[in-house]
CSV table of C-alpha atoms and ligand atoms in Angstrom, one decimal:
chain,number,residue,atom,x,y,z
A,1,MET,CA,6.8,26.9,7.0
A,2,GLU,CA,8.3,23.5,6.8
A,3,LEU,CA,6.3,20.3,6.9
A,4,GLN,CA,8.0,17.2,8.1
A,5,ILE,CA,6.8,13.7,7.1
A,6,VAL,CA,8.0,11.1,9.6
A,7,SER,CA,8.9,7.7,8.2
A,8,ARG,CA,9.6,4.2,9.5
A,9,PRO,CA,13.1,3.4,10.9
A,10,GLY,CA,15.5,3.4,8.0
A,11,GLY,CA,13.0,5.0,5.7
A,12,ASN,CA,13.3,8.3,3.7
A,13,VAL,CA,12.3,11.4,5.6
A,14,ALA,CA,10.6,13.7,3.2
A,15,THR,CA,10.6,17.4,4.0
A,16,ARG,CA,9.0,20.0,1.8
A,17,SER,CA,8.7,23.7,1.8
A,18,THR,CA,5.4,25.2,1.8
A,19,PRO,CA,3.3,27.4,1.3
A,20,PRO,CA,1.0,26.7,-0.2
A,21,GLU,CA,0.6,23.7,2.0
A,22,SER,CA,-1.7,21.3,0.2
A,23,HIS,CA,-4.5,19.6,2.0
A,24,TRP,CA,-3.0,16.1,1.8
A,25,GLN,CA,0.4,17.2,3.0
A,26,ARG,CA,-1.3,18.8,6.0
A,27,SER,CA,-3.0,15.5,6.6
A,28,VAL,CA,0.3,13.7,6.6
A,29,GLY,CA,1.7,16.2,9.0
A,30,ARG,CA,-1.2,15.8,11.4
A,31,ALA,CA,-1.3,12.0,11.3
A,32,VAL,CA,-1.3,10.3,14.7
A,33,ARG,CA,2.0,8.8,15.7
A,34,ASP,CA,1.5,8.4,19.5
A,35,PRO,CA,-0.3,5.2,20.6
A,36,GLU,CA,-1.7,7.0,23.6
A,37,GLU,CA,-3.4,9.5,21.4
A,38,LEU,CA,-4.9,6.8,19.1
A,39,LEU,CA,-6.3,5.0,22.1
A,40,SER,CA,-7.7,8.1,23.6
A,41,LEU,CA,-9.3,9.3,20.3
A,42,LEU,CA,-11.1,5.9,20.0
A,43,ASP,CA,-12.0,5.6,23.7
A,44,LEU,CA,-10.0,2.4,24.1
A,45,PRO,CA,-8.7,0.9,27.3
A,46,PRO,CA,-5.4,2.5,28.4
A,47,GLY,CA,-4.3,-1.0,29.4
A,48,LEU,CA,-3.4,-1.5,25.7
A,49,LEU,CA,-0.8,1.2,25.9
A,50,PRO,CA,2.4,-0.5,27.2
A,51,GLU,CA,2.3,-3.2,24.5
A,52,ALA,CA,1.5,-0.7,21.8
A,53,ARG,CA,4.4,1.5,22.8
A,54,ARG,CA,6.8,-1.5,22.8
A,55,ALA,CA,5.6,-2.7,19.4
A,56,ALA,CA,5.8,0.8,18.0
A,57,GLU,CA,9.5,1.0,18.9
A,58,LEU,CA,10.1,-1.6,16.2
A,59,PHE,CA,7.8,-0.1,13.6
A,60,PRO,CA,6.2,3.2,14.5
A,61,LEU,CA,2.5,3.9,14.6
A,62,PHE,CA,1.4,6.2,11.7
A,63,ALA,CA,-2.3,6.7,11.0
A,64,PRO,CA,-4.0,9.7,9.3
A,65,ARG,CA,-6.9,11.2,11.2
A,66,GLU,CA,-9.4,10.8,8.3
A,67,TYR,CA,-8.6,7.1,8.4
A,68,ILE,CA,-9.0,6.9,12.1
A,69,ALA,CA,-12.4,8.7,11.8
A,70,ARG,CA,-13.7,5.6,9.9
A,71,MET,CA,-13.0,3.3,12.9
A,72,ARG,CA,-15.7,2.4,15.5
A,73,PRO,CA,-14.9,4.0,18.9
A,74,GLY,CA,-14.6,1.7,21.8
A,75,ASP,CA,-14.0,-1.4,19.6
A,76,PRO,CA,-10.5,-2.9,19.9
A,77,ALA,CA,-11.5,-5.4,17.2
A,78,ASP,CA,-12.3,-2.8,14.6
A,79,PRO,CA,-11.0,-4.0,11.3
A,80,LEU,CA,-9.3,-0.7,10.4
A,81,LEU,CA,-7.8,-0.3,13.8
A,82,ARG,CA,-6.3,-3.7,13.7
A,83,GLN,CA,-4.4,-2.7,10.6
A,84,VAL,CA,-2.6,0.2,12.4
A,85,LEU,CA,-2.5,-0.5,16.1
A,86,PRO,CA,0.9,-1.9,17.3
A,87,LEU,CA,0.3,-5.1,19.4
A,88,ARG,CA,2.3,-7.4,21.6
A,89,ASP,CA,1.8,-10.1,19.0
A,90,GLU,CA,4.3,-8.3,16.8
A,91,LEU,CA,7.1,-9.0,19.4
A,92,VAL,CA,6.7,-12.8,19.1
A,93,THR,CA,9.4,-14.4,16.9
A,94,ASN,CA,8.4,-17.1,14.6
A,95,PRO,CA,11.1,-19.0,12.6
A,96,ARG,CA,8.8,-19.2,9.5
A,97,PHE,CA,8.6,-15.4,9.3
A,98,SER,CA,11.5,-13.4,8.1
A,99,ALA,CA,12.7,-9.8,7.3
A,100,ASP,CA,12.5,-10.3,3.5
A,101,PRO,CA,9.8,-12.8,2.8
A,102,VAL,CA,9.4,-12.1,-0.9
A,103,GLY,CA,13.0,-12.1,-2.0
A,104,ASP,CA,13.4,-8.3,-2.6
A,105,ALA,CA,17.1,-8.4,-1.9
A,106,ALA,CA,17.7,-11.1,-4.5
A,107,ALA,CA,15.6,-9.2,-7.1
A,108,SER,CA,17.5,-5.9,-6.5
A,109,CYS,CA,19.5,-4.7,-9.5
A,110,SER,CA,20.5,-1.0,-9.6
A,111,PRO,CA,19.6,1.1,-6.5
A,112,GLY,CA,15.8,1.2,-6.2
A,113,LEU,CA,15.2,-1.2,-9.1
A,114,LEU,CA,13.7,-4.7,-8.6
A,115,ARG,CA,13.4,-7.2,-11.4
A,116,LYS,CA,11.1,-10.2,-10.6
A,117,TYR,CA,8.9,-10.8,-13.6
A,118,ARG,CA,9.6,-10.6,-17.3
A,119,THR,CA,8.4,-7.5,-19.1
A,120,ARG,CA,7.9,-5.5,-15.8
A,121,ALA,CA,10.4,-3.6,-13.7
A,122,LEU,CA,9.6,-2.1,-10.3
A,123,LEU,CA,11.0,1.1,-8.8
A,124,VAL,CA,11.0,1.4,-5.0
A,125,THR,CA,10.5,5.1,-5.1
A,126,THR,CA,10.5,6.0,-1.4
A,127,GLY,CA,10.3,4.5,2.0
A,128,VAL,CA,7.7,6.9,3.2
A,129,CYS,CA,4.0,5.9,3.6
A,130,ALA,CA,0.8,7.7,4.6
A,131,VAL,CA,-0.1,4.8,7.0
A,132,HIS,CA,2.0,2.1,8.6
A,133,CYS,CA,0.2,-1.2,8.0
A,134,ARG,CA,1.3,-3.6,10.7
A,135,TYR,CA,1.4,-6.6,8.3
A,136,CYS,CA,3.6,-4.7,5.7
A,137,PHE,CA,5.9,-7.1,3.8
A,138,ARG,CA,8.4,-4.3,3.5
A,139,ARG,CA,8.4,-3.3,7.1
A,140,HIS,CA,12.1,-4.3,7.3
A,141,TYR,CA,13.2,-3.1,3.9
A,142,PRO,CA,16.5,-1.2,3.7
A,143,TYR,CA,14.9,2.1,2.5
A,144,GLU,CA,18.0,4.1,3.4
A,145,GLU,CA,19.7,2.7,0.3
A,146,LEU,CA,17.2,4.2,-2.1
A,147,PRO,CA,18.0,7.0,-4.6
A,148,ARG,CA,16.9,10.4,-3.4
A,149,SER,CA,17.3,12.5,-6.5
A,150,LEU,CA,16.6,12.1,-10.2
A,151,GLN,CA,20.4,11.9,-10.8
A,152,GLN,CA,20.6,8.9,-8.4
A,153,TRP,CA,17.9,7.2,-10.4
A,154,GLU,CA,20.1,7.3,-13.6
A,155,PRO,CA,21.5,3.8,-13.3
A,156,ALA,CA,18.0,2.3,-12.8
A,157,LEU,CA,16.7,4.3,-15.8
A,158,ALA,CA,19.6,3.3,-17.9
A,159,GLU,CA,19.0,-0.4,-17.1
A,160,ILE,CA,15.3,-0.1,-18.0
A,161,ALA,CA,16.2,1.7,-21.2
A,162,ALA,CA,18.7,-1.0,-22.2
A,163,ASP,CA,16.1,-3.8,-21.9
A,164,PRO,CA,13.8,-4.0,-25.0
A,165,THR,CA,11.7,-6.8,-23.3
A,166,LEU,CA,10.3,-4.4,-20.7
A,167,ASP,CA,6.9,-2.7,-21.5
A,168,GLU,CA,5.7,-1.7,-18.0
A,169,VAL,CA,7.2,0.1,-15.0
A,170,ILE,CA,5.7,-0.2,-11.6
A,171,LEU,CA,6.2,2.6,-9.1
A,172,SER,CA,6.1,1.1,-5.6
A,173,GLY,CA,7.5,1.9,-2.2
A,174,GLY,CA,6.7,2.8,0.5
A,175,ASP,CA,4.0,4.7,-1.2
A,176,PRO,CA,5.1,6.5,-4.5
A,177,LEU,CA,2.3,9.1,-4.1
A,178,MET,CA,4.1,10.4,-1.0
A,179,LEU,CA,6.5,12.1,-3.5
A,180,THR,CA,5.4,15.5,-4.7
A,181,ASP,CA,3.7,15.7,-8.1
A,182,GLY,CA,6.7,17.7,-9.4
A,183,ARG,CA,9.0,14.8,-8.6
A,184,LEU,CA,6.6,12.2,-10.0
A,185,ARG,CA,6.1,14.2,-13.2
A,186,GLU,CA,9.9,14.4,-13.7
A,187,LEU,CA,10.4,10.7,-13.2
A,188,THR,CA,7.4,9.9,-15.4
A,189,LEU,CA,8.8,12.1,-18.2
A,190,ARG,CA,12.0,10.2,-18.1
A,191,LEU,CA,10.2,6.9,-18.2
A,192,ALA,CA,7.9,8.0,-21.0
A,193,ALA,CA,11.1,8.8,-23.1
A,194,ILE,CA,12.0,5.1,-23.1
A,195,PRO,CA,10.3,3.9,-26.3
A,196,GLN,CA,9.5,0.3,-25.4
A,197,LEU,CA,7.5,1.3,-22.3
A,198,THR,CA,3.7,1.5,-22.8
A,199,ARG,CA,2.3,1.3,-19.3
A,200,LEU,CA,2.9,3.0,-15.9
A,201,ARG,CA,1.6,1.1,-12.9
A,202,ILE,CA,1.4,2.8,-9.5
A,203,HIS,CA,0.9,0.9,-6.3
A,204,THR,CA,-0.5,3.2,-3.6
A,205,ARG,CA,-2.6,3.2,-0.5
A,206,LEU,CA,-2.9,7.0,-0.4
A,207,PRO,CA,-6.3,7.4,-2.2
A,208,VAL,CA,-7.7,5.2,0.5
A,209,VAL,CA,-6.1,6.6,3.6
A,210,ILE,CA,-5.9,10.3,2.5
A,211,PRO,CA,-8.3,10.7,-0.4
A,212,ALA,CA,-7.3,14.4,-0.7
A,213,ARG,CA,-4.1,13.1,-2.3
A,214,VAL,CA,-6.1,12.8,-5.5
A,215,CYS,CA,-5.6,16.5,-6.3
A,216,GLU,CA,-5.6,18.4,-9.5
A,217,PRO,CA,-1.8,18.3,-10.1
A,218,LEU,CA,-1.8,14.5,-9.7
A,219,ILE,CA,-4.6,14.1,-12.2
A,220,ASP,CA,-2.8,16.5,-14.5
A,221,TRP,CA,0.4,14.5,-14.8
A,222,LEU,CA,-1.4,11.2,-15.0
A,223,ARG,CA,-3.5,12.6,-17.8
A,224,GLY,CA,-0.4,14.1,-19.5
A,225,THR,CA,1.8,11.1,-19.8
A,226,ARG,CA,1.8,9.0,-23.0
A,227,LEU,CA,2.1,5.9,-20.8
A,228,ALA,CA,-1.3,4.2,-20.0
A,229,PRO,CA,-1.8,4.8,-16.2
A,230,ILE,CA,-2.9,1.9,-14.0
A,231,LEU,CA,-3.4,2.7,-10.3
A,232,VAL,CA,-3.5,-0.3,-8.0
A,233,ILE,CA,-5.0,0.8,-4.7
A,234,HIS,CA,-4.9,-1.2,-1.5
A,235,ALA,CA,-8.1,-1.6,0.5
A,236,ASN,CA,-8.8,-4.6,2.8
A,237,HIS,CA,-12.3,-3.8,4.1
A,238,ALA,CA,-15.4,-2.0,2.8
A,239,ALA,CA,-15.4,0.4,5.8
A,240,GLU,CA,-12.2,1.9,4.4
A,241,LEU,CA,-14.1,3.2,1.3
A,242,ASP,CA,-16.1,6.1,2.6
A,243,GLU,CA,-17.7,8.9,0.5
A,244,ASP,CA,-14.4,10.9,0.3
A,245,VAL,CA,-12.6,7.9,-1.0
A,246,ALA,CA,-15.4,7.3,-3.5
A,247,ALA,CA,-15.1,10.9,-4.8
A,248,ALA,CA,-11.3,10.5,-5.1
A,249,LEU,CA,-11.7,7.2,-7.0
A,250,ALA,CA,-14.3,8.8,-9.3
A,251,ARG,CA,-11.9,11.6,-10.2
A,252,LEU,CA,-9.3,9.1,-11.2
A,253,ALA,CA,-11.7,6.9,-13.1
A,254,ASP,CA,-13.1,10.0,-14.9
A,255,ALA,CA,-9.5,10.9,-15.9
A,256,GLY,CA,-9.2,7.5,-17.7
A,257,VAL,CA,-7.0,5.9,-15.1
A,258,VAL,CA,-7.5,2.1,-14.9
A,259,LEU,CA,-8.2,1.2,-11.2
A,260,LEU,CA,-7.4,-2.1,-9.6
A,261,ASN,CA,-7.4,-3.1,-5.9
A,262,GLN,CA,-5.2,-5.5,-4.1
A,263,SER,CA,-6.1,-6.8,-0.6
A,264,VAL,CA,-4.3,-8.9,1.9
A,265,LEU,CA,-6.2,-11.7,3.6
A,266,LEU,CA,-5.8,-10.7,7.3
A,267,ARG,CA,-7.0,-12.5,10.4
A,268,GLY,CA,-9.4,-10.3,12.4
A,269,VAL,CA,-9.8,-7.9,9.5
A,270,ASN,CA,-11.4,-9.5,6.5
A,271,ASP,CA,-11.2,-13.3,7.0
A,272,ASP,CA,-14.9,-13.8,6.5
A,273,ALA,CA,-17.1,-14.1,3.5
A,274,ASP,CA,-19.4,-11.2,4.3
A,275,ALA,CA,-16.4,-8.8,4.7
A,276,LEU,CA,-14.8,-9.9,1.5
A,277,THR,CA,-18.1,-9.8,-0.4
A,278,ASP,CA,-18.9,-6.3,0.8
A,279,LEU,CA,-15.4,-5.2,-0.2
A,280,SER,CA,-15.7,-6.5,-3.7
A,281,ARG,CA,-19.2,-5.1,-4.2
A,282,ARG,CA,-18.1,-1.7,-3.0
A,283,LEU,CA,-15.0,-1.7,-5.2
A,284,VAL,CA,-16.9,-2.6,-8.3
A,285,ASP,CA,-19.5,0.1,-7.6
A,286,LEU,CA,-16.6,2.6,-7.4
A,287,ARG,CA,-15.2,1.4,-10.7
A,288,VAL,CA,-12.3,-0.4,-9.1
A,289,MET,CA,-11.7,-4.1,-10.2
A,290,PRO,CA,-10.8,-6.5,-7.4
A,291,TYR,CA,-7.4,-7.7,-8.7
A,292,TYR,CA,-5.6,-9.7,-6.0
A,293,LEU,CA,-6.4,-11.2,-2.6
A,294,HIS,CA,-2.9,-11.9,-1.3
A,295,GLN,CA,-2.1,-14.6,1.1
A,296,LEU,CA,-0.1,-12.9,3.9
A,297,ASP,CA,3.6,-12.6,3.1
A,298,ARG,CA,5.5,-14.1,6.0
A,299,VAL,CA,7.2,-11.0,7.3
A,300,ALA,CA,8.6,-11.0,10.8
A,301,GLY,CA,6.2,-9.4,13.3
A,302,ALA,CA,3.0,-10.2,11.3
A,303,ALA,CA,2.4,-13.9,12.1
A,304,HIS,CA,-0.8,-13.1,14.1
A,305,PHE,CA,-2.4,-11.9,10.9
A,306,GLU,CA,-2.0,-15.2,9.0
A,307,VAL,CA,-5.1,-17.1,7.8
A,308,PRO,CA,-4.6,-20.7,6.8
A,309,GLU,CA,-4.7,-21.3,3.1
A,310,ALA,CA,-7.5,-23.9,3.4
A,311,ARG,CA,-9.6,-21.2,5.0
A,312,GLY,CA,-8.7,-18.7,2.3
A,313,ARG,CA,-9.7,-21.2,-0.4
A,314,GLU,CA,-13.0,-21.8,1.3
A,315,LEU,CA,-13.7,-18.0,1.4
A,316,VAL,CA,-12.9,-17.6,-2.3
A,317,LYS,CA,-15.3,-20.5,-3.1
A,318,GLN,CA,-18.0,-18.6,-1.2
A,319,LEU,CA,-17.2,-15.4,-3.1
A,320,ARG,CA,-17.6,-17.3,-6.4
A,321,ARG,CA,-21.1,-18.3,-5.3
A,322,ARG,CA,-22.0,-14.7,-4.3
A,323,LEU,CA,-20.4,-12.5,-6.9
A,324,PRO,CA,-20.1,-12.2,-10.7
A,325,GLY,CA,-16.8,-13.6,-11.9
A,326,TYR,CA,-15.2,-10.2,-12.5
A,327,ALA,CA,-15.7,-9.2,-8.9
A,328,VAL,CA,-13.8,-12.2,-7.4
A,329,PRO,CA,-10.2,-11.3,-6.8
A,330,ARG,CA,-7.4,-13.8,-7.7
A,331,TYR,CA,-6.2,-15.5,-4.5
A,332,VAL,CA,-2.4,-15.6,-4.8
A,333,ARG,CA,0.8,-15.6,-2.8
A,334,GLU,CA,4.2,-14.3,-3.7
A,335,VAL,CA,6.9,-16.9,-3.8
A,336,ALA,CA,10.5,-15.6,-3.8
A,337,GLY,CA,12.1,-16.3,-7.1
A,338,ALA,CA,8.9,-17.4,-8.9
A,339,GLU,CA,8.2,-16.0,-12.3
A,340,SER,CA,4.7,-14.7,-11.4
A,341,LYS,CA,2.3,-14.6,-8.4
A,342,VAL,CA,1.3,-18.2,-7.6
A,343,PRO,CA,-2.4,-19.0,-7.4
A,344,VAL,CA,-3.4,-20.5,-4.1
B,1,SF4,S1,1.4,-2.0,3.0
B,1,SF4,FE1,1.9,-0.3,1.6
B,1,SF4,S2,1.1,1.5,2.6
B,1,SF4,FE2,1.1,-0.1,4.1
B,1,SF4,S3,3.1,0.3,5.2
B,1,SF4,FE3,3.5,-1.2,3.6
B,1,SF4,S4,4.2,-0.1,1.8
B,1,SF4,FE4,3.2,1.3,3.2
């Protein structure tokens, strides 16, 4: 039986042979792609359908059922729904919002390799994700140009090996955990053979949207690498972190993986002090450190999510009053060409 994973336009399309078909792969295969089904599952007005269909033509809807199950039925303003439902607002053009807001094209070296900051290199491992976030800063990324086999990764690996100043590699995407554990283990083995590397960082939304992705083979290769594993998850609202996610994060923490979270400040999702406080508290209780709160990257189609920086600063001030210092994320924005994230 063959399982097909649908990607965004231009993204990789991963197909894998089963059996055995693992639980998380089944979840990806069963994800909701049709706006009509999403509206019907949540008892939402069918009047939303025409605009959802039009916006989904530019960036398809993709939402796993276990993620949808955490949304409130009948509420078009649900903070999880807002992250995945295509809206008319995405069709509005705004000259301040572009296809490449963070300068990925200028930072690109060998195929799949981005160099932005000293000592770290980033591999865009795949264009496939387990959820399509409407505000994604890489929603227009040219994923079709990425390497698709270990052989095609050779130039990037050679460039990393040739630079003694690097000590950390970041696996990003898309979502790197959409690759099979076999592929990830292979790639990690090659990275671990580069002596100057000491850390492996993985940016992923999978433990949040499909917690079953944190399966035994994943834990095995994370435990088995000599590189110190750091997993940066992406949650924007406490309602995303249900008991299944909590169990998945506990498995990772118990395996010695350092867990960090990055959020994006999003209008209508988490732009109030209570939502951000609840998120930080929940993360810390789950042994995940709130790392970054990102100002929205100005990507075309996402202008309606932007929160003014003055409002963001006020929210962070309130968080400082309510939370211990370690639970307050750093409020930053990414500036194309800058040597690090810029504090807001
Ligand atoms: S924000 Fe992350 S998980 Fe969401 S669509 Fe973009 S790359 Fe994929």
